[in-house]
Amino acid sequence: MAHAAGLKHETEAFGISEGGYATKGLVEPKYMGTIADQKDMNVLGRVQVLRRNFRFVSIVGFGCTLISTWEVILTLLSAGLTDGGTAGLIWGFIIVSLGFTLVFASIAEMASMAPTSGGQYHWVSEFAPRRYQKFLSYITGWLCAMGWQCAIVSIAFLAGTIIQGLIVLNDSTYDFQRWHGTLFIIAITTFSILFNTFLAKNLPMVEGLILILHVIGLFAIIIPLWVLAPRNNPKAVFTEFNNGGGWNSPGTATLVGLSTTITSMIGYDCSVHMSEEIKDASRTLPKAMMASIGVNGVLGLIMIITLCFTMGDVNSILASPTGFPFIQIFYNTTNSYTAANTMTAILIVTLTASTITEVATASRQLWSFARDGGLPFSSFFSYVTPGWHIPLNSVMVSLAVTILLSLINIGSTVALQAIVSLTITSLMSAYILSIGCVVLQRIRGEPLPPRRWSLGSFGMAINIASLLFLFPIFVFSFFPLTASVDSKSMNWSVVMYVGVIAFASVYYLVRGKHQFIAPVALVKREE
């Protein structure tokens, strides 16, 4: 009965007959994907309403440009230098990269088992103990939906405030106003929305071009630093840790300062939420995820080592009036406004491109959760525009949410930064829940679904190692940068995080459990 009701809900949402045929919601045959894709959609109880036009290179570009590892390292440099210093940045990045490689290898295997735009909340629904399947899946869906909506604000906020920092560099009389940053956030997001609507059909090609810019842009920045900047002492770079936050030890400070490197390597599940737009998804998606991690990991390490050797005096760049140490590094190195402007402009362009990708991911996650009745006004969010084959309503809602959240910046940057931090904590929670359910399945000896990309005999070990990595960094992600805090320096993300879970839980009890159809109710796997 649950499956029948779920399938009816799924088909009615798109105006599709229960036979699964022939209504204007379905895509053209050339966008239906491979036989394997069609089989996966049938097993998962879904119908193909989005175009499958992403292939390996374009989805690698999607993951690389959304995460923007080397760009994020530059923009969040001050946190890592304050807590951890150059040694903390380098060794922290290596540890975080290895840890997240295990995490996303676990997620890649689950994506091959069930390549669906729902991602984590679907996997939790299918793999959690039967008694808790529906509630845990519902909470995971809310965490992912909120996390990715906040991610749009996060990246647009960075791009917008970098523009302000560049204005400060060129005009010392400029009065840095928060509402200026809010306008930049809205402008960048609006531009990204245009790409996700009118150019949606060409998004795979755009992602391939942005990937080229992502790689070339790195070398356009680091080559001037290699050629012109004086070198810091190698021993100091690799061995001197900083405790600018006043913690009880450099080790604790380094763990707190991992926020820079964590932010630069989290979120490769973005590609998962495009599953239903990838050709041969159960094979292509896992390979593309791991390739994205490899590419960005190498580029990020090159950038972080380059910065640590060429930044000069740490205290002076942290005190930069631009608000961004990397802008000061560019100017100090080149002694040229033109060169510093050009190097910074590359970063603004790539971060804006990342916002385009963020919008695509966030809107697909929102749409997927809504088609299972997980949100208020789900029928509105889950609507796919005929002929366009994109969840246009969810795309536009993502713009509206970004605008509303960006307005918080006018009153308080601290409040906005708490919302930005919610991205990290929400996504890590979803990782822990989904991987934890698979570990429990393995411990109980229950069979996992067939997959075309497998961790093999190392699956259990990799899953457990992933959880051991995630738990401590999840805890430290709630820490403020300094041990002594006030209302302005406190990390308020814990309040936002608890608030989201509390709201989702109450809504579940009041309405959600009656409307939400757990994805497992639609699944038709052969025993």
XYZ file of C-alpha atoms in Angstrom:
527
model
C 0.000 0.000 0.000
C 2.801 2.397 0.887
C 4.496 1.747 -2.425
C 1.272 2.251 -4.375
C 0.521 5.519 -2.598
C 4.082 6.675 -3.114
C 4.070 5.911 -6.812
C 0.774 7.708 -7.240
C 2.220 10.737 -5.446
C 5.323 10.632 -7.646
C 3.418 10.407 -10.917
C 0.728 12.917 -10.052
C 3.359 15.504 -9.153
C 4.443 15.575 -12.794
C 1.171 14.852 -14.500
C 2.299 11.361 -15.466
C -0.029 8.394 -15.713
C 0.554 5.467 -13.393
C 1.667 3.513 -16.406
C 4.582 5.912 -16.572
C 3.884 6.990 -20.138
C 3.360 9.853 -22.296
C 2.626 12.920 -20.780
C 4.220 16.251 -21.438
C 6.366 15.863 -18.310
C 8.596 13.188 -19.785
C 11.782 14.111 -21.630
C 12.669 13.242 -25.199
C 14.042 9.695 -25.707
C 17.579 10.993 -26.354
C 17.639 12.440 -22.813
C 16.354 9.284 -21.104
C 19.875 7.963 -20.571
C 21.138 4.407 -20.944
C 19.330 1.131 -20.316
C 21.051 1.069 -16.915
C 19.658 4.532 -16.110
C 16.146 3.468 -17.044
C 16.482 0.325 -14.947
C 17.736 2.357 -11.961
C 14.822 4.782 -12.247
C 12.393 1.869 -12.370
C 13.995 0.209 -9.332
C 13.864 3.479 -7.397
C 10.246 4.023 -8.399
C 10.929 7.285 -10.231
C 10.076 8.712 -13.638
C 12.523 10.561 -15.889
C 11.492 14.223 -16.009
C 14.930 15.879 -16.169
C 17.330 15.744 -19.115
C 20.288 13.382 -18.815
C 22.856 15.536 -20.599
C 25.788 15.482 -18.160
C 28.689 13.181 -18.967
C 31.960 12.383 -17.215
C 33.938 15.560 -18.011
C 31.040 17.939 -17.427
C 30.147 16.374 -14.069
C 33.833 16.445 -13.035
C 33.749 20.142 -13.897
C 30.539 20.498 -11.908
C 32.151 19.088 -8.757
C 35.469 20.911 -9.140
C 33.970 24.325 -9.776
C 31.305 24.113 -7.093
C 33.753 23.199 -4.346
C 36.369 25.672 -5.684
C 39.043 24.303 -3.361
C 41.939 26.630 -4.135
C 39.636 29.640 -4.333
C 38.096 28.919 -0.925
C 41.558 28.452 0.596
C 42.439 31.962 -0.554
C 39.243 33.569 0.693
C 39.240 31.892 4.133
C 42.981 32.186 4.673
C 42.725 34.363 7.776
C 40.972 31.686 9.886
C 43.636 29.075 9.113
C 46.496 31.489 9.767
C 44.996 32.658 13.063
C 44.478 29.126 14.378
C 47.150 26.801 13.073
C 49.473 29.032 11.054
C 51.283 27.840 7.939
C 52.095 24.396 9.368
C 48.495 23.951 10.481
C 47.234 24.907 7.030
C 49.486 22.506 5.142
C 49.237 19.442 7.384
C 45.588 20.163 8.114
C 44.789 20.256 4.413
C 46.549 16.943 3.808
C 44.672 15.263 6.685
C 41.313 16.761 5.707
C 41.803 15.805 2.055
C 42.600 12.199 2.946
C 39.668 12.056 5.370
C 37.177 13.449 2.890
C 38.487 11.088 0.209
C 37.315 8.221 2.432
C 34.008 9.984 3.130
C 33.217 10.604 -0.520
C 34.379 7.134 -1.534
C 31.676 5.853 0.836
C 29.143 8.251 -0.679
C 30.219 7.339 -4.216
C 29.468 3.694 -3.529
C 26.001 4.587 -2.191
C 25.447 6.760 -5.268
C 26.135 3.724 -7.431
C 23.631 1.689 -5.407
C 20.910 4.334 -5.709
C 21.729 7.164 -8.146
C 18.961 9.575 -7.181
C 18.823 13.336 -6.755
C 17.621 12.761 -3.198
C 21.050 11.509 -2.203
C 21.530 11.145 1.535
C 17.897 11.259 2.613
C 17.093 8.468 0.143
C 19.983 6.319 1.378
C 19.030 6.847 5.013
C 15.462 5.857 4.138
C 16.620 2.669 2.434
C 19.399 1.598 4.808
C 18.286 2.774 8.273
C 16.605 0.349 10.700
C 12.974 -0.017 9.621
C 11.618 1.569 12.801
C 13.526 4.811 12.261
C 13.601 4.971 8.458
C 10.960 7.603 7.889
C 11.921 10.056 10.643
C 15.683 9.882 10.045
C 15.163 10.258 6.309
C 12.946 13.291 6.917
C 15.487 15.011 9.188
C 18.295 14.232 6.741
C 16.249 15.757 3.930
C 15.796 18.977 5.891
C 19.491 19.151 6.767
C 20.521 18.706 3.135
C 17.918 21.139 1.825
C 18.887 23.856 4.324
C 22.601 23.145 3.987
C 22.606 23.613 0.220
C 20.388 26.701 0.339
C 22.839 28.251 2.803
C 25.711 27.205 0.534
C 24.469 29.569 -2.180
C 24.605 32.459 0.271
C 28.045 31.349 1.467
C 29.751 31.439 -1.911
C 27.912 34.552 -3.137
C 28.847 36.290 0.132
C 32.521 35.509 -0.438
C 32.426 36.742 -4.028
C 30.533 39.912 -3.071
C 32.772 40.890 -0.165
C 35.896 40.212 -2.260
C 34.598 42.828 -4.711
C 34.315 45.223 -1.769
C 37.854 44.334 -0.680
C 39.105 45.096 -4.173
C 37.397 48.492 -4.055
C 39.136 49.203 -0.742
C 42.510 48.320 -2.281
C 41.999 50.811 -5.105
C 40.178 53.535 -3.184
C 41.193 54.135 0.420
C 38.279 56.569 0.844
C 35.677 53.903 0.129
C 33.270 53.457 3.040
C 32.829 49.689 3.483
C 29.092 49.179 4.062
C 27.431 45.828 4.737
C 24.445 46.667 2.568
C 26.805 47.056 -0.393
C 27.843 43.436 0.150
C 24.198 42.373 0.284
C 23.564 43.998 -3.100
C 26.558 42.162 -4.553
C 25.217 38.846 -3.164
C 21.835 39.446 -4.779
C 23.406 40.474 -8.096
C 25.703 37.431 -8.258
C 22.889 35.033 -7.365
C 20.525 36.610 -9.897
C 23.178 36.169 -12.586
C 23.520 32.526 -11.548
C 19.762 32.030 -11.762
C 19.809 33.196 -15.401
C 22.325 30.461 -16.199
C 20.137 27.889 -14.457
C 17.025 28.842 -16.407
C 17.628 30.196 -19.894
C 20.930 28.341 -20.337
C 19.985 25.208 -18.390
C 20.172 22.999 -21.473
C 23.761 24.142 -22.051
C 24.855 23.855 -18.420
C 27.068 20.763 -19.060
C 29.029 22.666 -21.730
C 29.315 25.679 -19.415
C 30.661 23.458 -16.622
C 33.342 22.080 -18.962
C 34.457 25.607 -19.860
C 34.471 26.680 -16.218
C 36.649 23.668 -15.369
C 39.255 24.961 -17.827
C 39.078 28.397 -16.196
C 39.343 26.772 -12.766
C 42.642 25.099 -13.689
C 44.163 27.918 -15.761
C 43.119 30.497 -13.164
C 45.200 28.758 -10.503
C 48.382 29.023 -12.553
C 47.604 32.610 -13.540
C 47.738 33.427 -9.833
C 50.557 31.239 -8.535
C 53.092 31.902 -11.305
C 53.468 35.628 -10.388
C 53.833 34.550 -6.747
C 56.505 31.995 -7.644
C 58.437 34.503 -9.742
C 58.139 37.707 -7.714
C 57.553 36.900 -4.047
C 60.353 36.403 -1.496
C 60.490 32.934 0.061
C 59.672 32.112 3.659
C 61.898 29.727 5.604
C 60.940 26.104 4.724
C 61.419 24.865 8.282
C 59.171 27.594 9.649
C 56.527 26.967 6.982
C 56.224 23.259 7.761
C 56.827 23.229 11.524
C 55.610 26.485 13.113
C 52.021 26.421 14.363
C 50.114 29.522 15.421
C 47.729 29.906 18.346
C 46.250 33.304 17.620
C 42.912 32.298 19.128
C 44.356 31.857 22.613
C 43.475 28.173 22.952
C 45.036 25.875 25.540
C 47.445 24.381 22.985
C 48.557 24.787 19.352
C 46.938 21.421 18.660
C 43.506 22.636 19.721
C 44.044 25.849 17.748
C 44.899 23.827 14.639
C 41.744 21.735 14.982
C 39.659 24.903 15.255
C 41.483 26.395 12.262
C 40.615 23.367 10.133
C 37.440 25.251 9.187
C 39.356 26.724 6.232
C 40.464 23.397 4.811
C 37.175 21.639 5.670
C 35.190 24.268 3.776
C 37.538 23.884 0.814
C 36.965 20.109 0.574
C 33.369 19.546 1.692
C 30.383 19.154 -0.614
C 31.403 16.755 -3.386
C 28.009 15.127 -2.930
C 26.811 18.063 -5.058
C 27.156 15.781 -8.081
C 24.847 13.251 -6.418
C 21.981 15.728 -6.541
C 22.427 15.889 -10.319
C 22.143 12.076 -10.578
C 18.998 12.164 -12.652
C 20.695 14.412 -15.201
C 23.808 12.256 -15.700
C 24.071 9.702 -18.488
C 24.938 6.228 -17.165
C 24.812 7.678 -13.657
C 25.495 4.554 -11.586
C 28.899 4.205 -13.259
C 29.768 7.763 -14.328
C 28.824 9.543 -11.104
C 31.134 7.679 -8.657
C 34.095 7.941 -11.023
C 33.470 11.657 -11.585
C 33.172 12.332 -7.833
C 36.509 10.697 -7.092
C 38.148 12.445 -10.055
C 36.885 15.818 -8.789
C 38.372 15.158 -5.356
C 41.700 14.209 -6.934
C 41.871 17.273 -9.201
C 40.864 19.751 -6.522
C 43.031 18.092 -3.888
C 46.156 18.524 -6.034
C 45.273 22.105 -7.024
C 44.464 22.996 -3.426
C 47.751 21.618 -2.110
C 49.694 23.553 -4.753
C 47.910 26.765 -3.772
C 48.286 26.290 -0.032
C 52.030 25.541 -0.213
C 52.563 28.461 -2.596
C 50.793 30.840 -0.218
C 52.665 29.633 2.832
C 56.012 30.221 1.111
C 55.166 33.602 -0.452
C 52.825 35.432 1.953
C 55.499 37.339 3.830
C 54.728 38.611 7.339
C 51.588 36.936 8.631
C 50.534 39.686 11.039
C 50.726 42.418 8.382
C 48.561 40.575 5.855
C 46.022 39.629 8.531
C 45.681 43.348 9.271
C 44.938 44.172 5.606
C 42.270 46.905 5.272
C 40.766 44.926 2.380
C 39.558 42.286 4.833
C 41.182 39.550 2.736
C 44.859 38.646 3.328
C 45.224 37.197 -0.180
C 44.464 40.562 -1.814
C 47.248 42.101 0.245
C 49.581 39.243 -0.736
C 48.849 39.882 -4.421
C 49.563 43.591 -4.083
C 52.664 43.161 -1.897
C 54.085 40.639 -4.348
C 53.431 42.487 -7.603
C 53.503 46.065 -6.243
C 50.947 46.769 -8.951
C 47.285 47.627 -8.636
C 46.636 46.329 -12.144
C 48.207 42.947 -11.427
C 46.490 42.605 -8.048
C 43.151 43.571 -9.586
C 43.549 41.039 -12.389
C 44.533 38.211 -10.067
C 41.631 38.974 -7.743
C 39.219 39.283 -10.680
C 40.044 35.696 -11.662
C 38.923 34.623 -8.225
C 35.686 36.616 -8.431
C 34.857 35.018 -11.794
C 35.487 31.462 -10.571
C 33.492 32.028 -7.364
C 30.620 33.442 -9.411
C 30.810 30.315 -11.570
C 30.680 28.280 -8.361
C 27.464 30.087 -7.434
C 25.921 28.930 -10.726
C 26.695 25.356 -9.758
C 25.491 25.870 -6.181
C 22.094 27.014 -7.474
C 21.774 23.889 -9.622
C 22.600 21.601 -6.691
C 20.418 23.389 -4.135
C 17.402 23.546 -6.437
C 17.642 19.823 -7.303
C 17.909 18.872 -3.637
C 14.900 21.055 -2.833
C 12.917 19.627 -5.762
C 13.755 16.034 -4.880
C 12.737 16.390 -1.233
C 9.547 18.179 -2.246
C 8.438 15.449 -4.688
C 8.373 13.102 -1.672
C 6.213 15.562 0.257
C 8.991 16.607 2.618
C 8.342 20.359 2.555
C 5.445 22.745 3.050
C 3.902 23.546 -0.375
C 5.655 20.489 -1.821
C 3.490 20.442 -4.941
C 4.797 23.900 -5.819
C 8.462 23.055 -5.206
C 8.268 19.729 -7.044
C 6.806 21.126 -10.257
C 8.962 20.602 -13.356
C 8.300 23.121 -16.118
C 7.140 21.301 -19.288
C 9.525 21.805 -22.198
C 12.219 23.267 -19.944
C 12.701 20.046 -17.945
C 14.050 21.924 -14.939
C 12.483 22.464 -11.498
C 11.988 26.168 -12.240
C 9.983 26.858 -9.095
C 12.736 25.424 -6.902
C 15.345 27.456 -8.804
C 13.396 30.668 -8.207
C 12.784 29.794 -4.557
C 16.543 29.364 -4.177
C 16.913 32.960 -5.375
C 14.265 34.164 -2.938
C 15.871 32.331 0.000
C 19.292 33.756 -0.888
C 17.923 37.290 -1.036
C 16.178 36.924 2.333
C 19.253 35.435 4.012
C 21.546 38.060 2.483
C 19.447 40.816 4.055
C 20.624 39.550 7.456
C 24.075 40.863 6.515
C 22.744 44.428 6.691
C 21.975 44.027 10.373
C 24.741 41.656 11.433
C 27.595 39.925 9.665
C 27.861 37.602 12.679
C 24.316 36.316 12.131
C 24.985 35.754 8.439
C 28.217 33.906 9.184
C 26.276 31.608 11.538
C 23.972 30.757 8.647
C 27.000 30.200 6.416
C 28.437 27.799 9.026
C 25.174 25.876 8.901
C 26.245 24.606 5.475
C 29.188 22.672 6.928
C 27.409 21.244 9.970
C 24.285 20.248 8.029
C 26.198 18.445 5.292
C 28.451 16.626 7.758
C 25.381 15.473 9.698
C 23.914 14.034 6.504
C 27.211 12.248 5.762
C 27.335 10.758 9.264
C 23.726 9.555 9.131
C 23.926 7.966 5.667
C 27.318 6.308 6.155
C 26.314 5.225 9.660
C 23.240 3.444 8.269
C 25.377 1.545 5.757
C 27.838 0.545 8.499
C 24.944 -0.779 10.589
C 23.682 -2.704 7.557
C 27.126 -4.238 7.085
C 27.485 -5.118 10.798
C 24.120 -6.865 10.755
C 25.192 -8.845 7.711
C 22.252 -7.561 5.682
C 22.852 -7.468 1.913
C 23.465 -4.119 0.239
C 22.016 -3.339 -3.193
C 24.093 -4.199 -6.276
C 26.389 -1.429 -7.540
C 28.594 -0.877 -10.542
C 31.234 1.011 -8.513
C 32.208 -0.779 -5.338
C 34.659 -0.425 -2.450
C 34.893 -4.209 -2.416
C 36.291 -5.886 0.675
C 37.524 -2.523 1.993
C 33.981 -1.146 2.251
C 33.481 -1.658 5.988
C 36.940 -0.306 6.877
C 36.509 2.790 4.692
C 33.016 3.468 6.071
C 34.195 3.226 9.702
C 37.301 5.338 9.023
C 35.019 7.943 7.448
C 32.923 8.171 10.593
C 35.999 8.360 12.833
C 37.159 11.313 10.729
C 33.786 13.071 10.615
C 32.853 12.971 14.316
C 35.693 15.160 15.696
C 35.661 17.710 12.880
C 31.879 17.960 13.229
C 32.326 18.921 16.892
C 35.091 21.441 16.187
C 33.065 23.065 13.412
C 30.922 24.651 16.137
C 33.939 26.275 17.846
C 34.600 30.033 17.539
C 37.981 31.204 16.234
C 39.059 32.508 19.641
C 38.835 30.999 23.121
C 37.580 34.278 24.625
C 34.335 35.226 22.939
C 31.652 37.865 23.010
C 28.422 38.230 21.069
C 30.323 39.280 17.939
C 33.019 36.597 17.915
C 30.834 33.704 19.060
C 30.065 30.965 16.521
C 26.277 30.960 16.604
C 25.915 28.110 14.108
C 25.013 25.682 16.905
C 21.877 27.747 17.563
C 20.945 27.671 13.874
C 21.660 23.940 13.654
C 19.561 23.005 16.678
C 16.840 25.342 15.456
C 16.598 23.602 12.057
C 16.417 20.131 13.639
C 13.849 21.299 16.206
C 11.652 22.901 13.550
C 11.900 19.851 11.267
C 11.050 17.499 14.145
C 8.005 19.507 15.236
C 6.782 19.887 11.665
C 7.235 16.154 11.139
C 5.026 15.359 14.141
C 2.371 17.884 13.136
C 2.196 17.366 9.357
C 5.331 15.840 7.888
C 4.684 12.226 8.876
C 1.302 12.390 7.163
C 2.606 13.953 3.919
C 6.149 12.653 3.566
C 6.558 9.462 1.559
C 9.839 7.827 2.515
C 11.770 6.920 -0.674
C 12.080 3.292 0.481
C 8.305 2.984 -0.063
C 8.903 3.452 -3.805
C 11.885 1.130 -4.154
C 11.308 -2.119 -6.066
C 14.473 -4.154 -5.592
C 14.503 -7.867 -6.302
C 15.142 -9.893 -3.197
